Short mmCIF file of C-alpha atoms in Angstrom, two decimals:
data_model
loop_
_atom_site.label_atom_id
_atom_site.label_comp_id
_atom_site.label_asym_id
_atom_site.label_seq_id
_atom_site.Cartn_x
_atom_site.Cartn_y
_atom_site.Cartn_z
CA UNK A 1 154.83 67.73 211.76
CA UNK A 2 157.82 66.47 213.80
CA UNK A 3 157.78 63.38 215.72
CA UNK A 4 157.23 65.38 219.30
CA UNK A 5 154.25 67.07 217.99
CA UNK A 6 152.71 64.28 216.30
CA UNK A 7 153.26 62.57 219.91
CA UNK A 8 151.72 65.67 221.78
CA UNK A 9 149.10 66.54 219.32
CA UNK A 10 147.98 62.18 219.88
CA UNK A 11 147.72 63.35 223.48
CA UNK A 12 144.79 65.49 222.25
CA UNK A 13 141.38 64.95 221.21
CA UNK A 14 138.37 67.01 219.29
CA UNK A 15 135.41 67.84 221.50
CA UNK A 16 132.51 70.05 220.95
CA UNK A 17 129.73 71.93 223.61
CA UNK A 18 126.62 73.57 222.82
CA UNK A 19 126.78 77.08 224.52
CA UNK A 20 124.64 80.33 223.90
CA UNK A 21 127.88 81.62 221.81
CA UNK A 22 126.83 78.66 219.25
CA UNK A 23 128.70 75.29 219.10
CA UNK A 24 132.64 75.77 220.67
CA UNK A 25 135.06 73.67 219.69
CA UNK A 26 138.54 72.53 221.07
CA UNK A 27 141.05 69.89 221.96
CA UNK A 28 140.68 67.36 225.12
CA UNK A 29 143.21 65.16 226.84
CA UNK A 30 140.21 63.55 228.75
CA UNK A 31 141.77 62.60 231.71
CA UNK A 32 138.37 62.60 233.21
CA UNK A 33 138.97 62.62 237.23
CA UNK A 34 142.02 64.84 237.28
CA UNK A 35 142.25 68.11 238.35
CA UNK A 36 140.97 70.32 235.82
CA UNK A 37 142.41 73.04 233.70
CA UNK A 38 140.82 75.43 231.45
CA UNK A 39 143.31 77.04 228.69
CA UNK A 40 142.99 79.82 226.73
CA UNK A 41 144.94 80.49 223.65
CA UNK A 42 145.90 84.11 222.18
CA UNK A 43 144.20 86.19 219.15
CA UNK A 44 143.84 84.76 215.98
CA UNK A 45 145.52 81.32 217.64
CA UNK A 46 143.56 78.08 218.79
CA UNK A 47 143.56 75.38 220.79
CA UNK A 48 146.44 73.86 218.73
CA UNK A 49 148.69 76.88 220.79
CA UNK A 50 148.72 74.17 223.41
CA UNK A 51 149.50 71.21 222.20
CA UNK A 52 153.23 71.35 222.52
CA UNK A 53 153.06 72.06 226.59
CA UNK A 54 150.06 69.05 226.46
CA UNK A 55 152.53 65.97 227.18
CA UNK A 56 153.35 67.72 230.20
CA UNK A 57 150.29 68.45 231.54
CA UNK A 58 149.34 64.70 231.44
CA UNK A 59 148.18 65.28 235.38
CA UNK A 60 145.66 67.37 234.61
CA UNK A 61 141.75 66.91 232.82
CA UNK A 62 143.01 69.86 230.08
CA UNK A 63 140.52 71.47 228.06
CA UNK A 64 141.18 73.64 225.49
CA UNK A 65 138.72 75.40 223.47
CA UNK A 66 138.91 77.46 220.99
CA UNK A 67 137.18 80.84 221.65
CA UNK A 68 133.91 82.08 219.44
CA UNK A 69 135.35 83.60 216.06
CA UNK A 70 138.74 81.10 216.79
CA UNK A 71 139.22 77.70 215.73
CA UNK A 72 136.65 75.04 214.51
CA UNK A 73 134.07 77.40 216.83
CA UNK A 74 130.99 79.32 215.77
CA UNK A 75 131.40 82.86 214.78
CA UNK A 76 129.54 85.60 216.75
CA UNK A 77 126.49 87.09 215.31
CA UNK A 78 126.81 90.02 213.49
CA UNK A 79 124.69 91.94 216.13
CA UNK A 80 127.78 90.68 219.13
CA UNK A 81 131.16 92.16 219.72
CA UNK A 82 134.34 90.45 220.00
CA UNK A 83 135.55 91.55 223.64
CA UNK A 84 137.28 90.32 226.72
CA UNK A 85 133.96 90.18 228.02
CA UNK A 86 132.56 88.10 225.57
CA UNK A 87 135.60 85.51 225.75
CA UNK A 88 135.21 85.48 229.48
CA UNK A 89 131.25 84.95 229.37
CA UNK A 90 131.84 82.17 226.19
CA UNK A 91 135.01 80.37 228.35
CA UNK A 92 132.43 79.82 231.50
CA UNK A 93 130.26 78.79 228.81
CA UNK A 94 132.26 75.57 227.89
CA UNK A 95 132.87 75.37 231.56
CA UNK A 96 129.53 75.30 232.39
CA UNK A 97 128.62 72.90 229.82
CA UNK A 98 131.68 70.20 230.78
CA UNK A 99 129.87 70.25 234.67
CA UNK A 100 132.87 72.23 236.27
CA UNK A 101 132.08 74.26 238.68
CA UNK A 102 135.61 75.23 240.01
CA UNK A 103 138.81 75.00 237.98
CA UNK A 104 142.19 76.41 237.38
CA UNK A 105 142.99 78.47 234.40
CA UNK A 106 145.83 78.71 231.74
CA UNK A 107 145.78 81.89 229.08
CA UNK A 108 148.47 83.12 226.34
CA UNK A 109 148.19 86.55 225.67
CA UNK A 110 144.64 87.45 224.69
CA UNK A 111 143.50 84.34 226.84
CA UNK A 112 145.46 85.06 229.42
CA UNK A 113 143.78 88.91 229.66
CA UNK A 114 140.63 87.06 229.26
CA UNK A 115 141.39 84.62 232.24
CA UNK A 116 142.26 87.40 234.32
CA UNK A 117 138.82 88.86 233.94
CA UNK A 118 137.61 85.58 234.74
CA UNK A 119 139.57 85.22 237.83
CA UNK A 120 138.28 89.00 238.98
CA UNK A 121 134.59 88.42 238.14
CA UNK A 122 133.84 85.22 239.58
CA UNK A 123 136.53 84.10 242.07
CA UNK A 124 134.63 81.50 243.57
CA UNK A 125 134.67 79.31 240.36
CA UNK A 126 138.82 79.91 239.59
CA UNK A 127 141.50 77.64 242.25
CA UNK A 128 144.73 79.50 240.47
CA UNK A 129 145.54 80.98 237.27
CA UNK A 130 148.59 80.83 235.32
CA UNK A 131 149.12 83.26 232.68
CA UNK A 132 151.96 83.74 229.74
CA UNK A 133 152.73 86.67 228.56
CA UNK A 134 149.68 88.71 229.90
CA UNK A 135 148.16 89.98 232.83
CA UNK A 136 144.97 92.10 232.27
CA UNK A 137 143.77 93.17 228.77
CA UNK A 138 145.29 95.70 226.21
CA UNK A 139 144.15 99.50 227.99
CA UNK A 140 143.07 102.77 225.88
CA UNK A 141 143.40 106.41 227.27
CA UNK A 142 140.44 108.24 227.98
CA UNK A 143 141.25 111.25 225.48
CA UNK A 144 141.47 108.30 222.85
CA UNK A 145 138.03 107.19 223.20
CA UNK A 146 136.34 109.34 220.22
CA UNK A 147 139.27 108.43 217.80
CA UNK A 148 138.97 104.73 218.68
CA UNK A 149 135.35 104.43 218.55
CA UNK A 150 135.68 106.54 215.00
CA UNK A 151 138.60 103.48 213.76
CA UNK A 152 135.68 101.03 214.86
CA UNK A 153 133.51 101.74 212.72
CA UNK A 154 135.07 102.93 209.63
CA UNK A 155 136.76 99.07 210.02
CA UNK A 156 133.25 98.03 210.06
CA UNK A 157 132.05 99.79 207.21
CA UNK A 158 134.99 98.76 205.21
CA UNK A 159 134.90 95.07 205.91
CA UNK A 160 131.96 93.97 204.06
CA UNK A 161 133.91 95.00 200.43
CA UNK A 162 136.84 92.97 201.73
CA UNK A 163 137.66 89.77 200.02
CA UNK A 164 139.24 86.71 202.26
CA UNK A 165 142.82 85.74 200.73
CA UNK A 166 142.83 82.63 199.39
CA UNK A 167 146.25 80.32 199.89
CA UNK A 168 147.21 77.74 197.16
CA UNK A 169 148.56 75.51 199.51
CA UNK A 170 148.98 74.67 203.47
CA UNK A 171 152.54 75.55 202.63
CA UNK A 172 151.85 78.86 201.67
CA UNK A 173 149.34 79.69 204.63
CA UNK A 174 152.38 78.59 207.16
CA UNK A 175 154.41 81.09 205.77
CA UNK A 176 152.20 83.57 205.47
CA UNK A 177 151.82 82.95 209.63
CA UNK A 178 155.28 82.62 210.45
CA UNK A 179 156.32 85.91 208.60
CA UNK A 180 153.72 87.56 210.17
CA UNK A 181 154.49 86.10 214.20
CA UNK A 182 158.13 85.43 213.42
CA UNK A 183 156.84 81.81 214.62
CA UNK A 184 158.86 78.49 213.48
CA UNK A 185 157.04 76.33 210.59
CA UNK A 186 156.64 73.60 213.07
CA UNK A 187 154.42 75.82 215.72
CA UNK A 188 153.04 77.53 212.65
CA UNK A 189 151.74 74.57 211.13
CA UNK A 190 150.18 73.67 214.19
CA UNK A 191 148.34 76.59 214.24
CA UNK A 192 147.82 76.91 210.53
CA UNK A 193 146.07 73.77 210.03
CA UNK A 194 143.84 74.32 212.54
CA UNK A 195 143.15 77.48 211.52
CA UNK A 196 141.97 76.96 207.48
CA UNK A 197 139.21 75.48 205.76
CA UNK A 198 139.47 74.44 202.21
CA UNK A 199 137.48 76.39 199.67
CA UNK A 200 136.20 75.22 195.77
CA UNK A 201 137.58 76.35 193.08
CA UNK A 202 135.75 79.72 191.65
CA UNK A 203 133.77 80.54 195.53
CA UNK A 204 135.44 83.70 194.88
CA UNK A 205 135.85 85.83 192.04
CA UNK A 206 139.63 86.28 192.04
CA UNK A 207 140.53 82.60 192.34
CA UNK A 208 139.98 79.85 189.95
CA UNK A 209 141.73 77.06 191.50
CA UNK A 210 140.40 76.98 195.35
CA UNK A 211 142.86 76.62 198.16
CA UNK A 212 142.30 77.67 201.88
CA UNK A 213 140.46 80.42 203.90
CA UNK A 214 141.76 81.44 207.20
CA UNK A 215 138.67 79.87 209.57
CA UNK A 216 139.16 82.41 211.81
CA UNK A 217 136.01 85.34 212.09
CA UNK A 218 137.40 88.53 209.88
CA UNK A 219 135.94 90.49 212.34
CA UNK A 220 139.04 90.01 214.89
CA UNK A 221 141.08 92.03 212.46
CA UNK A 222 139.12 95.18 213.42
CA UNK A 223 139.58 97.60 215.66
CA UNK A 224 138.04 97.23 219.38
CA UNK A 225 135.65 99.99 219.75
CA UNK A 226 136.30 100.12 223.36
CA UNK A 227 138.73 99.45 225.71
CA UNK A 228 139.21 99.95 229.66
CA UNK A 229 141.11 102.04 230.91
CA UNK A 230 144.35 101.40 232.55
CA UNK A 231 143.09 102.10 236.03
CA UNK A 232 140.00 100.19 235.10
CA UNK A 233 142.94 97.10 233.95
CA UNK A 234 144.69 97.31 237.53
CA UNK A 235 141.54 97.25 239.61
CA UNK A 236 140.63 94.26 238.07
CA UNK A 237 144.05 92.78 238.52
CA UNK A 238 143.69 94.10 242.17
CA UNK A 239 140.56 92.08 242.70
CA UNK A 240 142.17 88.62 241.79
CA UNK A 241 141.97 86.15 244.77
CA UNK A 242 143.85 83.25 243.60
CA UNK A 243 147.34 82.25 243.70
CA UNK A 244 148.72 83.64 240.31
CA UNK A 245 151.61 83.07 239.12
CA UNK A 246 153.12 85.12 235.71
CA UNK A 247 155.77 83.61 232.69
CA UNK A 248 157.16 86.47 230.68
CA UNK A 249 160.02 86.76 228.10
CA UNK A 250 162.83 88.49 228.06
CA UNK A 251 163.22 90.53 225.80
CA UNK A 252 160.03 92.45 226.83
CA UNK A 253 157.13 92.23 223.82
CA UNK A 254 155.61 95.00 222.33
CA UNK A 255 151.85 94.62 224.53
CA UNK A 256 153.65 93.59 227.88
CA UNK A 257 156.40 95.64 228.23
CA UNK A 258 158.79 96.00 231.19
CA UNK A 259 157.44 99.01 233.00
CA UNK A 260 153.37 97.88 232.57
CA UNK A 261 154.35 94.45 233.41
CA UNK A 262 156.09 95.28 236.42
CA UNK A 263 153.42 97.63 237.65
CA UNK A 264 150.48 95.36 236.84
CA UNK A 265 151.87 92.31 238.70
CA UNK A 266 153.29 94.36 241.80
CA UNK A 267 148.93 94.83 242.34
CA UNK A 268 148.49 91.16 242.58
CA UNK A 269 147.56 89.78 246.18
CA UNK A 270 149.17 86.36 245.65
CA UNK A 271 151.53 87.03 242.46
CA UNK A 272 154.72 85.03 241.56
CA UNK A 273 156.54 85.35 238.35
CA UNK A 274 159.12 84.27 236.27
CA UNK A 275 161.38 85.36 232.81
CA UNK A 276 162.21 82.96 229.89
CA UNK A 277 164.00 84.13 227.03
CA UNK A 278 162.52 83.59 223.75
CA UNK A 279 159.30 84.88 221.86
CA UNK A 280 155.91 85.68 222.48
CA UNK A 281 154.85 82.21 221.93
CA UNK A 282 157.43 80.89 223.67
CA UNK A 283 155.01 78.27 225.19
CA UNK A 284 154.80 76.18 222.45
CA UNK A 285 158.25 77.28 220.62
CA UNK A 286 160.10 76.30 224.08
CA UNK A 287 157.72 74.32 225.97
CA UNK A 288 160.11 72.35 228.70
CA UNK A 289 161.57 75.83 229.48
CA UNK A 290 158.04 77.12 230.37
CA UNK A 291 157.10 74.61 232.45
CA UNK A 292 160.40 74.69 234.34
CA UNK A 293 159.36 78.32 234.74
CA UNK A 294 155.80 76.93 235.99
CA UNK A 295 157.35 74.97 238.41
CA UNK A 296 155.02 73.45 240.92
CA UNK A 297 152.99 76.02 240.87
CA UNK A 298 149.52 74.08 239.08
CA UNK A 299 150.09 70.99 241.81
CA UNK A 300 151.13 72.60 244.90
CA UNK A 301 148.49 72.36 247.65
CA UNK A 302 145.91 75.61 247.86
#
């Protein structure tokens, strides 16, 4: 790890909540007495997604955890599903359990479609929400709701004969994440080491030596069984009340392109945005140009 990130990741400290999603884990600048800030990371990241952007939210009582399934948290029961919903519901959770009753959000991708539900379901509780690369969740057509549900469960079915890849090394595990995000091996590792738990040598029956396990639940590899639609998306974005304000890359990513992008914040009631150039974790890859991009926009007055 560089020098900057051993300084931001310092800023930083482990915490842990009992919620009814099991014990949540996550990082904690404990500025206790500042405003406070609630960030979400993206799938298959953790709260390690925000330690580069940490030193400059030094202002704020920043708590990130990482979501059930993510992380150092509990896995869902077998019996649960991995949804927006469920993030939302688990993220009020840790809220809940820190004593905040009203509180700002910041989401990445996945957390930020999961903060936007948040912001639309209980909009007494959120002051403003900042979101990166996402506003409202991935959407499904109707006519694709058999097909989906059918991918579901033949993932399901499927998983249990699945054996977890084991890595050698730490080395090995970063690669295998930057290859697969086209991340850096600095923001990988950050991710990475979060993100493993060492395993003995023979647990399973194709490795002799041990290694590392991703931490991470399996089950976010499958398919989502279901999905809103997108007019079911935009009348959620509709219903936000705070001040939002949106940082997006250019060029456009896969899951937020232009056109949806466009048409998704143009429904927002008090909506800002802003490009950056770069990737889709451009928050921790270029972290000063994000922020520039935030602006004032977490400490102006409400």
């Amino acid at each position: 790890m560089s020098g900057d990130g051993q300084r931001a990741a310092a800023a930083l400290r482990e915490f842990a909540v009992d919620t009814p999603f099991g014990r949540l884990g996550g990082l904690r600048n404990n500025v206790h007495g500042a405003p406070r800030l609630l960030a979400l990371h993206g799938w298959l990241d953790n709260a390690a997604s925000f330690v580069p952007l940490a030193p400059h939210l030094a202002g704020f009582d920043l708590v990130a955890p990482d979501l059930p399934g993510h992380g150092v948290s509990a896995h869902l029961p077998p019996s649960a599903e991995y949804t927006l919903v469920a993030a939302a519901r688990a993220a009020f959770a840790v809220a809940d359990a820190l004593g905040w009753d009203r509180f700002a959000l910041l989401g990445h991708s996945m957390g930020g479609a999961t903060a936007s539900l948040m912001a639309a379901a209980a909009p007494q509780r959120i002051e403003r929400l900042q979101l990166i690369e996402a506003l409202g969740g991935l959407s499904e057509a109707e006519e694709r709701t058999a097909s989906r549900l059918r991918e579901a469960f033949a993932d399901q079915a499927a998983l249990s004969g699945k054996q977890l890849r084991v890595f050698g090394d730490i080395a090995t595990a970063v690669r295998a994440r930057m290859q697969a995000n086209g991340l850096s091996e600095s923001v990988a590792r950050l991710l990475v080491e979060r993100g493993i738990a060492p395993v003995p040598a023979g647990r399973y029956a194709d490795d002799a030596a041990g290694g590392y396990i991703w931490r991470s639940d399996p089950r976010l590899t499958l398919a989502t069984a279901v999905r809103m639609t997108e007019a079911q998306v935009r009348d959620v974005i509709a219903s936000i009340q705070c001040p939002t304000r949106v940082i997006y890359v250019e060029p456009a990513f896969q899951y937020f392109n232009t056109e949806l992008r466009n048409a998704r914040i143009a429904l927002l009631r008090h909506g800002e945005s802003a490009a950056v150039p770069g990737g889709h974790h451009l928050h921790m890859e270029d972290p000063d140009a994000v922020m520039a991009a935030i602006g004032d926009f977490l400490t102006r007055p409400l």
